mmCIF file of C-alpha atoms and ligand atoms in Angstrom:
data_model
loop_
_atom_site.group_PDB
_atom_site.id
_atom_site.type_symbol
_atom_site.label_atom_id
_atom_site.label_comp_id
_atom_site.label_asym_id
_atom_site.label_seq_id
_atom_site.Cartn_x
_atom_site.Cartn_y
_atom_site.Cartn_z
ATOM 1 C CA UNK A 264 0.120 0.246 -0.051
ATOM 2 C CA UNK A 265 1.443 3.347 -1.031
ATOM 3 C CA UNK A 266 2.105 5.711 2.088
ATOM 4 C CA UNK A 267 1.380 9.047 2.279
ATOM 5 C CA UNK A 268 2.506 12.424 4.139
ATOM 6 C CA UNK A 269 0.461 14.182 6.820
ATOM 7 C CA UNK A 270 1.224 17.403 7.732
ATOM 8 C CA UNK A 271 -0.716 18.760 11.139
ATOM 9 C CA UNK A 272 -0.236 22.289 11.298
ATOM 10 C CA UNK A 273 -1.744 24.718 13.949
ATOM 11 C CA UNK A 274 -1.331 26.875 17.144
ATOM 12 C CA UNK A 275 0.271 25.818 20.493
ATOM 13 C CA UNK A 276 -1.985 23.707 22.851
ATOM 14 C CA UNK A 277 -4.554 22.674 19.982
ATOM 15 C CA UNK A 278 -3.788 18.546 20.416
ATOM 16 C CA UNK A 279 -1.778 18.392 17.095
ATOM 17 C CA UNK A 280 0.797 16.027 18.599
ATOM 18 C CA UNK A 281 -2.226 13.657 20.480
ATOM 19 C CA UNK A 282 -3.931 13.449 16.776
ATOM 20 C CA UNK A 283 -0.510 13.062 14.509
ATOM 21 C CA UNK A 284 0.846 10.639 17.405
ATOM 22 C CA UNK A 285 -2.438 8.470 17.149
ATOM 23 C CA UNK A 286 -2.788 8.612 13.589
ATOM 24 C CA UNK A 287 1.104 7.575 13.396
ATOM 25 C CA UNK A 288 -0.014 4.704 15.399
ATOM 26 C CA UNK A 289 -2.519 3.677 13.719
ATOM 27 C CA UNK A 290 -1.571 3.556 10.451
ATOM 28 C CA UNK A 291 1.725 2.216 11.561
ATOM 29 C CA UNK A 292 3.681 5.470 10.475
ATOM 30 C CA UNK A 293 6.680 7.608 11.877
ATOM 31 C CA UNK A 294 5.605 10.218 13.868
ATOM 32 C CA UNK A 295 7.893 13.664 14.498
ATOM 33 C CA UNK A 296 7.311 16.728 16.855
ATOM 34 C CA UNK A 297 9.068 19.352 14.445
ATOM 35 C CA UNK A 298 8.578 21.705 18.141
ATOM 36 C CA UNK A 299 10.876 19.580 19.898
ATOM 37 C CA UNK A 300 13.483 20.110 17.632
ATOM 38 C CA UNK A 301 13.224 23.991 17.921
ATOM 39 C CA UNK A 302 12.616 23.198 21.618
ATOM 40 C CA UNK A 303 16.309 20.929 21.693
ATOM 41 C CA UNK A 304 18.124 24.384 19.611
ATOM 42 C CA UNK A 305 16.571 26.800 22.925
ATOM 43 C CA UNK A 306 17.768 24.175 25.297
ATOM 44 C CA UNK A 307 21.001 23.799 23.839
ATOM 45 C CA UNK A 308 21.370 28.272 23.686
ATOM 46 C CA UNK A 309 20.253 28.508 27.229
ATOM 47 C CA UNK A 310 22.576 25.675 28.524
ATOM 48 C CA UNK A 311 25.117 27.315 26.976
ATOM 49 C CA UNK A 312 24.451 30.495 28.231
ATOM 50 C CA UNK A 313 23.565 32.209 24.562
ATOM 51 C CA UNK A 314 20.222 33.016 25.649
ATOM 52 C CA UNK A 315 18.788 34.641 29.128
ATOM 53 C CA UNK A 316 15.779 37.263 29.785
ATOM 54 C CA UNK A 317 17.926 40.383 28.815
ATOM 55 C CA UNK A 318 20.857 39.173 26.619
ATOM 56 C CA UNK A 319 20.801 36.722 23.213
ATOM 57 C CA UNK A 320 24.515 35.954 21.944
ATOM 58 C CA UNK A 321 22.746 34.909 18.403
ATOM 59 C CA UNK A 322 26.271 35.196 16.612
ATOM 60 C CA UNK A 323 27.565 32.460 18.971
ATOM 61 C CA UNK A 324 24.730 30.561 18.422
ATOM 62 C CA UNK A 325 24.379 30.218 14.809
ATOM 63 C CA UNK A 326 28.285 29.405 14.844
ATOM 64 C CA UNK A 327 27.654 26.645 16.923
ATOM 65 C CA UNK A 328 24.782 25.340 14.916
ATOM 66 C CA UNK A 329 27.032 22.768 12.881
ATOM 67 C CA UNK A 330 27.256 21.074 16.393
ATOM 68 C CA UNK A 331 24.401 20.617 17.465
ATOM 69 C CA UNK A 332 22.749 16.931 16.777
ATOM 70 C CA UNK A 333 19.625 16.415 16.803
ATOM 71 C CA UNK A 334 17.575 12.970 16.671
ATOM 72 C CA UNK A 335 15.178 10.881 17.602
ATOM 73 C CA UNK A 336 15.306 7.242 19.032
ATOM 74 C CA UNK A 337 13.433 4.763 20.566
ATOM 75 C CA UNK A 338 13.700 4.079 24.212
ATOM 76 C CA UNK A 339 12.754 0.469 24.937
ATOM 77 C CA UNK A 340 10.789 1.381 28.167
ATOM 78 C CA UNK A 341 8.473 3.095 26.127
ATOM 79 C CA UNK A 342 8.563 2.182 22.845
ATOM 80 C CA UNK A 343 8.214 5.864 21.760
ATOM 81 C CA UNK A 344 10.758 8.155 19.872
ATOM 82 C CA UNK A 345 12.461 10.582 22.331
ATOM 83 C CA UNK A 346 14.309 13.536 21.280
ATOM 84 C CA UNK A 347 18.398 13.619 21.401
ATOM 85 C CA UNK A 348 20.471 16.406 21.763
ATOM 86 C CA UNK A 349 24.042 15.433 21.253
ATOM 87 C CA UNK A 350 23.815 12.141 22.266
ATOM 88 C CA UNK A 351 21.623 12.626 25.083
ATOM 89 C CA UNK A 352 17.934 11.960 25.914
ATOM 90 C CA UNK A 353 16.276 15.838 26.785
ATOM 91 C CA UNK A 354 12.455 14.867 25.960
ATOM 92 C CA UNK A 355 11.750 15.984 29.447
ATOM 93 C CA UNK A 356 13.954 19.055 29.612
ATOM 94 C CA UNK A 357 12.352 20.825 26.656
ATOM 95 C CA UNK A 358 8.974 20.807 27.805
ATOM 96 C CA UNK A 359 9.357 22.764 30.679
ATOM 97 C CA UNK A 360 7.947 26.236 30.721
ATOM 98 C CA UNK A 361 11.370 27.706 30.761
ATOM 99 C CA UNK A 362 11.998 26.504 27.590
ATOM 100 C CA UNK A 363 8.697 27.653 26.186
ATOM 101 C CA UNK A 364 9.256 30.968 27.222
ATOM 102 C CA UNK A 365 12.631 31.340 24.950
ATOM 103 C CA UNK A 366 11.726 29.149 22.095
ATOM 104 C CA UNK A 367 9.543 31.610 20.115
ATOM 105 C CA UNK A 368 12.996 33.630 19.071
ATOM 106 C CA UNK A 369 15.316 30.714 18.247
ATOM 107 C CA UNK A 370 12.462 29.804 15.783
ATOM 108 C CA UNK A 371 12.566 33.109 14.277
ATOM 109 C CA UNK A 372 16.187 32.440 13.150
ATOM 110 C CA UNK A 373 16.212 31.273 9.523
ATOM 111 C CA UNK A 374 19.299 29.744 9.937
ATOM 112 C CA UNK A 375 17.782 27.722 12.438
ATOM 113 C CA UNK A 376 14.881 26.568 10.533
ATOM 114 C CA UNK A 377 17.067 25.981 7.088
ATOM 115 C CA UNK A 378 19.089 23.114 9.561
ATOM 116 C CA UNK A 379 15.765 21.938 11.080
ATOM 117 C CA UNK A 380 13.982 21.731 7.962
ATOM 118 C CA UNK A 381 16.851 19.971 6.291
ATOM 119 C CA UNK A 382 16.644 16.992 8.712
ATOM 120 C CA UNK A 383 12.711 17.222 8.561
ATOM 121 C CA UNK A 384 12.609 16.431 4.245
ATOM 122 C CA UNK A 385 15.317 13.543 5.128
ATOM 123 C CA UNK A 386 12.740 11.683 7.407
ATOM 124 C CA UNK A 387 10.024 12.364 4.950
ATOM 125 C CA UNK A 388 11.950 10.778 1.831
ATOM 126 C CA UNK A 389 10.297 7.117 2.284
ATOM 127 C CA UNK A 390 6.814 9.010 3.079
ATOM 128 C CA UNK A 391 5.099 7.600 6.230
ATOM 129 C CA UNK A 392 5.295 10.221 8.374
ATOM 130 C CA UNK A 393 2.964 12.037 10.487
ATOM 131 C CA UNK A 394 4.868 15.634 11.279
ATOM 132 C CA UNK A 395 3.411 17.855 13.281
ATOM 133 C CA UNK A 396 4.493 21.514 13.700
ATOM 134 C CA UNK A 397 3.843 25.044 12.627
ATOM 135 C CA UNK A 398 5.178 25.807 8.642
ATOM 136 C CA UNK A 399 4.802 21.507 7.892
ATOM 137 C CA UNK A 400 2.274 21.770 5.285
ATOM 138 C CA UNK A 401 3.723 25.036 4.186
ATOM 139 C CA UNK A 402 7.398 25.170 3.881
ATOM 140 C CA UNK A 403 8.542 21.390 4.909
ATOM 141 C CA UNK A 404 6.041 19.294 3.058
ATOM 142 C CA UNK A 405 3.957 21.391 0.509
ATOM 143 C CA UNK A 406 3.262 18.358 -1.742
ATOM 144 C CA UNK A 407 1.560 16.423 1.590
ATOM 145 C CA UNK A 408 -1.244 14.323 0.216
ATOM 146 C CA UNK A 409 -3.388 15.212 3.901
ATOM 147 C CA UNK A 410 -2.581 18.671 5.050
ATOM 148 C CA UNK A 411 -4.624 19.683 8.575
ATOM 149 C CA UNK A 412 -4.313 23.223 10.592
ATOM 150 C CA UNK A 413 -5.450 22.902 14.050
ATOM 151 C CA UNK A 414 -7.458 25.393 15.795
ATOM 152 C CA UNK A 415 -9.009 26.051 19.229
ATOM 153 C CA UNK A 416 -9.955 29.014 21.330
ATOM 154 C CA UNK A 417 -7.345 31.029 23.597
ATOM 155 C CA UNK A 418 -8.395 30.333 26.804
ATOM 156 C CA UNK A 419 -9.374 26.299 26.179
ATOM 157 C CA UNK A 420 -5.644 25.872 24.590
ATOM 158 C CA UNK A 421 -4.238 27.841 28.063
ATOM 159 C CA UNK A 422 -6.377 25.204 30.422
ATOM 160 C CA UNK A 423 -5.628 22.830 28.449
ATOM 161 C CA UNK A 424 -1.361 23.667 28.903
ATOM 162 C CA UNK A 425 -1.738 24.294 32.071
ATOM 163 C CA UNK A 426 -3.599 20.801 33.096
ATOM 164 C CA UNK A 427 -0.746 19.372 30.912
ATOM 165 C CA UNK A 428 2.174 20.742 33.144
ATOM 166 C CA UNK A 429 0.283 20.491 36.784
ATOM 167 C CA UNK A 430 0.398 16.519 35.821
ATOM 168 C CA UNK A 431 3.459 16.193 35.206
ATOM 169 C CA UNK A 432 4.462 18.047 38.881
ATOM 170 C CA UNK A 433 5.357 21.322 37.101
ATOM 171 C CA UNK A 434 4.829 24.740 39.767
ATOM 172 C CA UNK A 435 3.041 27.015 37.146
ATOM 173 C CA UNK A 436 0.066 29.343 37.498
ATOM 174 C CA UNK A 437 -3.329 29.545 34.720
ATOM 175 C CA UNK A 438 -2.112 33.624 33.831
ATOM 176 C CA UNK A 439 1.614 32.705 33.337
ATOM 177 C CA UNK A 440 0.616 29.697 30.398
ATOM 178 C CA UNK A 441 -1.995 31.896 28.989
ATOM 179 C CA UNK A 442 0.428 34.742 28.651
ATOM 180 C CA UNK A 443 2.950 32.238 27.266
ATOM 181 C CA UNK A 444 0.264 30.824 24.732
ATOM 182 C CA UNK A 445 -0.350 34.382 23.428
ATOM 183 C CA UNK A 446 3.223 35.729 23.216
ATOM 184 C CA UNK A 447 3.657 32.443 21.374
ATOM 185 C CA UNK A 448 1.397 32.893 18.886
ATOM 186 C CA UNK A 449 2.105 36.426 17.798
ATOM 187 C CA UNK A 450 6.001 35.680 17.804
ATOM 188 C CA UNK A 451 4.585 32.344 15.366
ATOM 189 C CA UNK A 452 1.798 34.190 13.097
ATOM 190 C CA UNK A 453 4.176 37.548 12.878
ATOM 191 C CA UNK A 454 7.794 36.128 11.964
ATOM 192 C CA UNK A 455 9.143 36.732 8.716
ATOM 193 C CA UNK A 456 10.674 33.594 7.743
ATOM 194 C CA UNK A 457 7.607 30.479 7.450
ATOM 195 C CA UNK A 458 4.988 32.183 9.799
ATOM 196 C CA UNK A 459 2.016 30.230 11.063
ATOM 197 C CA UNK A 460 -0.273 30.385 8.405
ATOM 198 C CA UNK A 461 -2.782 27.664 6.730
ATOM 199 C CA UNK A 462 -1.903 26.310 4.036
ATOM 200 C CA UNK A 463 -4.755 26.973 1.287
ATOM 201 C CA UNK A 464 -5.135 23.197 0.744
ATOM 202 C CA UNK A 465 -4.959 22.387 4.227
ATOM 203 C CA UNK A 466 -8.314 21.390 6.057
ATOM 204 C CA UNK A 467 -8.936 23.315 9.453
ATOM 205 C CA UNK A 468 -9.815 21.507 12.317
ATOM 206 C CA UNK A 469 -11.367 23.861 15.298
ATOM 207 C CA UNK A 470 -11.453 21.671 18.283
ATOM 208 C CA UNK A 471 -12.780 24.229 21.501
ATOM 209 C CA UNK A 472 -15.362 21.909 21.528
ATOM 210 C CA UNK A 473 -14.880 18.763 19.846
ATOM 211 C CA UNK A 474 -13.585 15.352 22.247
ATOM 212 C CA UNK A 475 -10.397 14.035 21.137
ATOM 213 C CA UNK A 476 -12.061 10.632 20.044
ATOM 214 C CA UNK A 477 -14.261 12.381 17.568
ATOM 215 C CA UNK A 478 -11.298 14.586 15.786
ATOM 216 C CA UNK A 479 -9.467 11.882 15.633
ATOM 217 C CA UNK A 480 -11.728 9.759 13.950
ATOM 218 C CA UNK A 481 -13.010 12.316 11.284
ATOM 219 C CA UNK A 482 -9.127 13.241 10.635
ATOM 220 C CA UNK A 483 -8.633 9.199 10.240
ATOM 221 C CA UNK A 484 -10.838 9.494 7.882
ATOM 222 C CA UNK A 485 -9.690 11.882 6.022
ATOM 223 C CA UNK A 486 -6.380 10.121 5.868
ATOM 224 C CA UNK A 487 -7.952 6.864 4.481
ATOM 225 C CA UNK A 488 -9.253 8.810 1.877
ATOM 226 C CA UNK A 489 -6.306 10.038 0.563
ATOM 227 C CA UNK A 490 -4.004 6.539 0.912
ATOM 228 C CA UNK A 491 -7.183 5.027 -1.140
ATOM 229 C CA UNK A 492 -6.036 7.692 -3.750
ATOM 230 C CA UNK A 493 -2.701 6.841 -3.849
ATOM 231 C CA UNK A 494 -3.322 2.609 -4.351
HETATM 232 O O1 LIG B 715 4.990 22.718 19.336
HETATM 233 P P1 LIG B 715 5.805 23.428 20.007
HETATM 234 O O2 LIG B 715 4.561 24.507 21.227
HETATM 235 O O3 LIG B 715 6.489 22.592 20.933
HETATM 236 O O4 LIG B 715 6.744 24.296 19.347
HETATM 237 C C1 LIG B 715 7.467 25.403 20.175
HETATM 238 C C2 LIG B 715 8.190 26.516 19.250
HETATM 239 O O5 LIG B 715 8.939 25.930 18.337
HETATM 240 C C3 LIG B 715 6.388 27.108 18.881
HETATM 241 O O6 LIG B 715 6.918 28.506 19.582
HETATM 242 C C4 LIG B 715 6.721 26.978 17.619
HETATM 243 C C5 LIG B 715 7.821 27.037 17.292
HETATM 244 N N1 LIG B 715 7.871 25.974 16.015
HETATM 245 C C6 LIG B 715 7.925 26.391 14.824
HETATM 246 O O7 LIG B 715 8.159 27.796 14.436
HETATM 247 N N2 LIG B 715 7.784 25.278 13.558
HETATM 248 C C7 LIG B 715 7.777 23.923 13.754
HETATM 249 N N3 LIG B 715 7.705 23.276 12.578
HETATM 250 C C8 LIG B 715 7.510 23.907 15.238
HETATM 251 C C9 LIG B 715 7.430 24.421 16.051
#
């Protein structure tokens, strides 16, 4: 059976990764969380003191780019691919609020985007991939057979993120999360290189009021239709 590429873009905390994972598991496709790659570069910049609240040494980060190795590897314990930064599993570290606060400026850098998009292209060569992010249907895989653009209202998204982080034991306030979501929306949609925008041929899914199970079945049906067309 011919495999396809599924691109899932949209605002933060719209459940892109949940549905992308569900689809990949069901179809036996590879799942790639492209946001994790931008987060890994932000973590690298923070660890090397290139980035802090009042300071961004962009030049040093750009010079270090060739030395940043980003890979996804399966860990036997959970059978899920975790992200590795220079051979270290950073799956947990990249999900903190600290990294969330600093990742958007990193994602505005064209040199960073170029490097990550090139890795993403290689992952999609054999198709059979579900990738989520902000520019997957517009820049990374403009010919993807199925493109989904996910949205939900800001309060709903902030509450989801808040619950997720509280569940993970992080000490955060709802207001802080709401501000972070709003700030990231603004930076993601207004940056010059590859801003978050719905591809003209993407199908928009607003899940402010849809439950995840229903949403999965709607998107799975779309995927099955596209796969059937390629057989
Ligand atoms: O999906 P996420 O919240 O983990 O993404 C982290 C940041 O990376 C977010 O601010 C947007 C950016 N990003 C991007 O610019 N392009 C992508 N393909 C994926 C994420």
